[in-house]
Amino acid sequence: MNSPEHAAENAATAPICSAKGCRTAAVWVLAWNNPKLHTPERRKTWLACDEHREHLSSFLGVRGFLKDVVTLAEWESSAEGR
C-alpha cells in the first residue's frame, strides 16, 4: 500500500528535469558528449521534462554535443541489459 510518506519519498528521489529551476519529473534523457573533453563512446546525460526537451536538445545540438534523445524508460531498460 502506498502511504503519503512513501509517495513523498518517491517524489523526492524521482529524476527531475535538468533545466535551470525546473523541478518537474524527467521524461527524456539527452545523451551527449563534448568531443574536446570526452572519448567518442562516452555519454553524459541531461534529463528533461516534456516542456524543456526541445530547448535543452537545441542547446546541445548547436554545439555539436547531442548524440541521442530517448525516453527515460527506454534509457533505464537499456541500462539493465548492459
GROMACS .gro file of N, CA and C in nm:
model
  246
    1MET      N    1   0.083  -0.117   0.000
    1MET     CA    2   0.000   0.000   0.000
    1MET      C    3   0.089   0.124   0.000
    2ASN      N    4   0.054   0.223  -0.078
    2ASN     CA    5   0.132   0.347  -0.086
    2ASN      C    6   0.079   0.449   0.013
    3SER      N    7   0.158   0.475   0.115
    3SER     CA    8   0.121   0.577   0.213
    3SER      C    9   0.164   0.713   0.162
    4PRO      N   10   0.112   0.822   0.219
    4PRO     CA   11   0.157   0.956   0.179
    4PRO      C   12   0.307   0.974   0.199
    5GLU      N   13   0.363   0.913   0.304
    5GLU     CA   14   0.507   0.923   0.327
    5GLU      C   15   0.585   0.854   0.216
    6HIS      N   16   0.536   0.738   0.172
    6HIS     CA   17   0.602   0.664   0.064
    6HIS      C   18   0.595   0.743  -0.066
    7ALA      N   19   0.482   0.804  -0.095
    7ALA     CA   20   0.467   0.884  -0.216
    7ALA      C   21   0.561   1.003  -0.213
    8ALA      N   22   0.575   1.068  -0.098
    8ALA     CA   23   0.665   1.183  -0.085
    8ALA      C   24   0.810   1.139  -0.102
    9GLU      N   25   0.843   1.022  -0.049
    9GLU     CA   26   0.979   0.969  -0.063
    9GLU      C   27   1.011   0.942  -0.209
   10ASN      N   28   0.917   0.881  -0.282
   10ASN     CA   29   0.938   0.854  -0.425
   10ASN      C   30   0.953   0.983  -0.504
   11ALA      N   31   0.872   1.083  -0.472
   11ALA     CA   32   0.880   1.211  -0.541
   11ALA      C   33   1.015   1.278  -0.516
   12ALA      N   34   1.067   1.262  -0.396
   12ALA     CA   35   1.195   1.324  -0.362
   12ALA      C   36   1.311   1.258  -0.434
   13THR      N   37   1.298   1.131  -0.470
   13THR     CA   38   1.408   1.060  -0.536
   13THR      C   39   1.385   1.042  -0.685
   14ALA      N   40   1.270   1.083  -0.736
   14ALA     CA   41   1.241   1.069  -0.879
   14ALA      C   42   1.332   1.161  -0.958
   15PRO      N   43   1.380   1.116  -1.074
   15PRO     CA   44   1.466   1.201  -1.158
   15PRO      C   45   1.390   1.327  -1.201
   16ILE      N   46   1.458   1.441  -1.195
   16ILE     CA   47   1.396   1.568  -1.232
   16ILE      C   48   1.467   1.629  -1.352
   17CYS      N   49   1.399   1.718  -1.417
   17CYS     CA   50   1.450   1.788  -1.535
   17CYS      C   51   1.578   1.865  -1.501
   18SER      N   52   1.672   1.868  -1.595
   18SER     CA   53   1.799   1.938  -1.577
   18SER      C   54   1.791   2.087  -1.609
   19ALA      N   55   1.679   2.134  -1.662
   19ALA     CA   56   1.666   2.277  -1.694
   19ALA      C   57   1.673   2.358  -1.566
   20LYS      N   58   1.742   2.470  -1.574
   20LYS     CA   59   1.762   2.555  -1.457
   20LYS      C   60   1.627   2.593  -1.393
   21GLY      N   61   1.615   2.562  -1.264
   21GLY     CA   62   1.497   2.598  -1.189
   21GLY      C   63   1.378   2.505  -1.205
   22CYS      N   64   1.384   2.409  -1.294
   22CYS     CA   65   1.272   2.318  -1.317
   22CYS      C   66   1.277   2.204  -1.215
   23ARG      N   67   1.164   2.173  -1.155
   23ARG     CA   68   1.155   2.064  -1.059
   23ARG      C   69   1.057   1.957  -1.108
   24THR      N   70   1.026   1.961  -1.237
   24THR     CA   71   0.931   1.866  -1.296
   24THR      C   72   1.000   1.731  -1.319
   25ALA      N   73   0.921   1.625  -1.308
   25ALA     CA   74   0.974   1.491  -1.331
   25ALA      C   75   1.030   1.479  -1.473
   26ALA      N   76   1.143   1.412  -1.483
   26ALA     CA   77   1.206   1.390  -1.614
   26ALA      C   78   1.132   1.282  -1.690
   27VAL      N   79   1.123   1.302  -1.821
   27VAL     CA   80   1.061   1.206  -1.912
   27VAL      C   81   1.162   1.162  -2.018
   28TRP      N   82   1.259   1.248  -2.047
   28TRP     CA   83   1.355   1.229  -2.155
   28TRP      C   84   1.498   1.226  -2.103
   29VAL      N   85   1.583   1.151  -2.174
   29VAL     CA   86   1.727   1.151  -2.149
   29VAL      C   87   1.794   1.204  -2.275
   30LEU      N   88   1.876   1.307  -2.259
   30LEU     CA   89   1.953   1.363  -2.369
   30LEU      C   90   2.097   1.318  -2.348
   31ALA      N   91   2.143   1.228  -2.433
   31ALA     CA   92   2.280   1.175  -2.424
   31ALA      C   93   2.370   1.263  -2.509
   32TRP      N   94   2.484   1.303  -2.452
   32TRP     CA   95   2.572   1.395  -2.523
   32TRP      C   96   2.716   1.371  -2.482
   33ASN      N   97   2.807   1.430  -2.558
   33ASN     CA   98   2.945   1.438  -2.515
   33ASN      C   99   3.012   1.557  -2.583
   34ASN      N  100   3.114   1.608  -2.518
   34ASN     CA  101   3.194   1.716  -2.574
   34ASN      C  102   3.320   1.651  -2.631
   35PRO      N  103   3.335   1.648  -2.763
   35PRO     CA  104   3.447   1.576  -2.823
   35PRO      C  105   3.585   1.631  -2.784
   36LYS      N  106   3.588   1.754  -2.734
   36LYS     CA  107   3.716   1.810  -2.689
   36LYS      C  108   3.755   1.755  -2.552
   37LEU      N  109   3.657   1.701  -2.478
   37LEU     CA  110   3.683   1.652  -2.343
   37LEU      C  111   3.662   1.503  -2.325
   38HIS      N  112   3.573   1.443  -2.404
   38HIS     CA  113   3.533   1.304  -2.382
   38HIS      C  114   3.572   1.215  -2.500
   39THR      N  115   3.595   1.089  -2.470
   39THR     CA  116   3.618   0.991  -2.576
   39THR      C  117   3.487   0.974  -2.653
   40PRO      N  118   3.494   0.932  -2.779
   40PRO     CA  119   3.372   0.923  -2.862
   40PRO      C  120   3.261   0.836  -2.804
   41GLU      N  121   3.295   0.731  -2.733
   41GLU     CA  122   3.191   0.642  -2.680
   41GLU      C  123   3.131   0.690  -2.548
   42ARG      N  124   3.192   0.787  -2.483
   42ARG     CA  125   3.142   0.839  -2.355
   42ARG      C  126   3.012   0.913  -2.376
   43ARG      N  127   2.916   0.892  -2.285
   43ARG     CA  128   2.789   0.963  -2.291
   43ARG      C  129   2.759   1.026  -2.156
   44LYS      N  130   2.747   1.156  -2.156
   44LYS     CA  131   2.698   1.231  -2.042
   44LYS      C  132   2.547   1.243  -2.063
   45THR      N  133   2.471   1.270  -1.959
   45THR     CA  134   2.326   1.280  -1.976
   45THR      C  135   2.270   1.402  -1.906
   46TRP      N  136   2.171   1.458  -1.969
   46TRP     CA  137   2.083   1.557  -1.909
   46TRP      C  138   1.945   1.497  -1.912
   47LEU      N  139   1.865   1.527  -1.814
   47LEU     CA  140   1.726   1.482  -1.809
   47LEU      C  141   1.636   1.599  -1.845
   48ALA      N  142   1.523   1.569  -1.907
   48ALA     CA  143   1.432   1.675  -1.949
   48ALA      C  144   1.287   1.634  -1.930
   49CYS      N  145   1.206   1.733  -1.893
   49CYS     CA  146   1.061   1.715  -1.892
   49CYS      C  147   1.013   1.744  -2.036
   50ASP      N  148   0.886   1.722  -2.062
   50ASP     CA  149   0.833   1.748  -2.196
   50ASP      C  150   0.851   1.894  -2.236
   51GLU      N  151   0.832   1.985  -2.141
   51GLU     CA  152   0.840   2.128  -2.172
   51GLU      C  153   0.982   2.173  -2.213
   52HIS      N  154   1.085   2.113  -2.153
   52HIS     CA  155   1.222   2.160  -2.177
   52HIS      C  156   1.304   2.073  -2.272
   53ARG      N  157   1.247   1.963  -2.321
   53ARG     CA  158   1.322   1.872  -2.408
   53ARG      C  159   1.377   1.944  -2.530
   54GLU      N  160   1.295   2.020  -2.599
   54GLU     CA  161   1.338   2.086  -2.722
   54GLU      C  162   1.445   2.191  -2.693
   55HIS      N  163   1.427   2.270  -2.589
   55HIS     CA  164   1.524   2.374  -2.554
   55HIS      C  165   1.661   2.314  -2.521
   56LEU      N  166   1.661   2.212  -2.435
   56LEU     CA  167   1.788   2.150  -2.397
   56LEU      C  168   1.853   2.078  -2.515
   57SER      N  169   1.771   2.013  -2.599
   57SER     CA  170   1.824   1.947  -2.718
   57SER      C  171   1.887   2.048  -2.812
   58SER      N  172   1.823   2.160  -2.830
   58SER     CA  173   1.874   2.265  -2.917
   58SER      C  174   2.005   2.321  -2.863
   59PHE      N  175   2.013   2.344  -2.733
   59PHE     CA  176   2.134   2.396  -2.670
   59PHE      C  177   2.252   2.303  -2.698
   60LEU      N  178   2.232   2.173  -2.679
   60LEU     CA  179   2.339   2.076  -2.704
   60LEU      C  180   2.365   2.059  -2.853
   61GLY      N  181   2.259   2.062  -2.933
   61GLY     CA  182   2.270   2.040  -3.077
   61GLY      C  183   2.351   2.146  -3.149
   62VAL      N  184   2.331   2.274  -3.116
   62VAL     CA  185   2.405   2.380  -3.187
   62VAL      C  186   2.554   2.374  -3.156
   63ARG      N  187   2.591   2.308  -3.047
   63ARG     CA  188   2.731   2.291  -3.011
   63ARG      C  189   2.789   2.162  -3.066
   64GLY      N  190   2.705   2.081  -3.128
   64GLY     CA  191   2.751   1.953  -3.182
   64GLY      C  192   2.770   1.846  -3.076
   65PHE      N  193   2.709   1.864  -2.959
   65PHE     CA  194   2.727   1.770  -2.849
   65PHE      C  195   2.620   1.661  -2.843
   66LEU      N  196   2.500   1.688  -2.890
   66LEU     CA  197   2.387   1.597  -2.876
   66LEU      C  198   2.409   1.471  -2.958
   67LYS      N  199   2.394   1.356  -2.893
   67LYS     CA  200   2.412   1.227  -2.961
   67LYS      C  201   2.282   1.149  -2.973
   68ASP      N  202   2.192   1.161  -2.874
   68ASP     CA  203   2.070   1.083  -2.877
   68ASP      C  204   1.968   1.141  -2.778
   69VAL      N  205   1.841   1.124  -2.809
   69VAL     CA  206   1.731   1.162  -2.719
   69VAL      C  207   1.638   1.042  -2.713
   70VAL      N  208   1.620   0.988  -2.592
   70VAL     CA  209   1.532   0.873  -2.572
   70VAL      C  210   1.449   0.896  -2.446
   71THR      N  211   1.342   0.821  -2.433
   71THR     CA  212   1.262   0.832  -2.311
   71THR      C  213   1.343   0.778  -2.193
   72LEU      N  214   1.312   0.827  -2.076
   72LEU     CA  215   1.379   0.781  -1.955
   72LEU      C  216   1.356   0.631  -1.937
   73ALA      N  217   1.235   0.584  -1.963
   73ALA     CA  218   1.204   0.442  -1.950
   73ALA      C  219   1.291   0.358  -2.045
   74GLU      N  220   1.308   0.406  -2.168
   74GLU     CA  221   1.391   0.334  -2.266
   74GLU      C  222   1.537   0.331  -2.219
   75TRP      N  223   1.586   0.446  -2.170
   75TRP     CA  224   1.724   0.455  -2.122
   75TRP      C  225   1.747   0.358  -2.005
   76GLU      N  226   1.653   0.356  -1.911
   76GLU     CA  227   1.667   0.268  -1.795
   76GLU      C  228   1.660   0.122  -1.835
   77SER      N  229   1.574   0.087  -1.930
   77SER     CA  230   1.565  -0.054  -1.972
   77SER      C  231   1.689  -0.097  -2.050
   78SER      N  232   1.751  -0.005  -2.126
   78SER     CA  233   1.874  -0.039  -2.197
   78SER      C  234   1.989  -0.053  -2.100
   79ALA      N  235   1.987   0.018  -1.987
   79ALA     CA  236   2.092   0.008  -1.887
   79ALA      C  237   2.087  -0.128  -1.817
   80GLU      N  238   1.969  -0.184  -1.804
   80GLU     CA  239   1.953  -0.315  -1.740
   80GLU      C  240   2.020  -0.424  -1.824
   81GLY      N  241   2.024  -0.407  -1.956
   81GLY     CA  242   2.081  -0.505  -2.045
   81GLY      C  243   2.233  -0.496  -2.057
   82ARG      N  244   2.292  -0.392  -1.999
   82ARG     CA  245   2.438  -0.375  -2.008
   82ARG      C  246   2.512  -0.456  -1.907
   0.00000   0.00000   0.00000
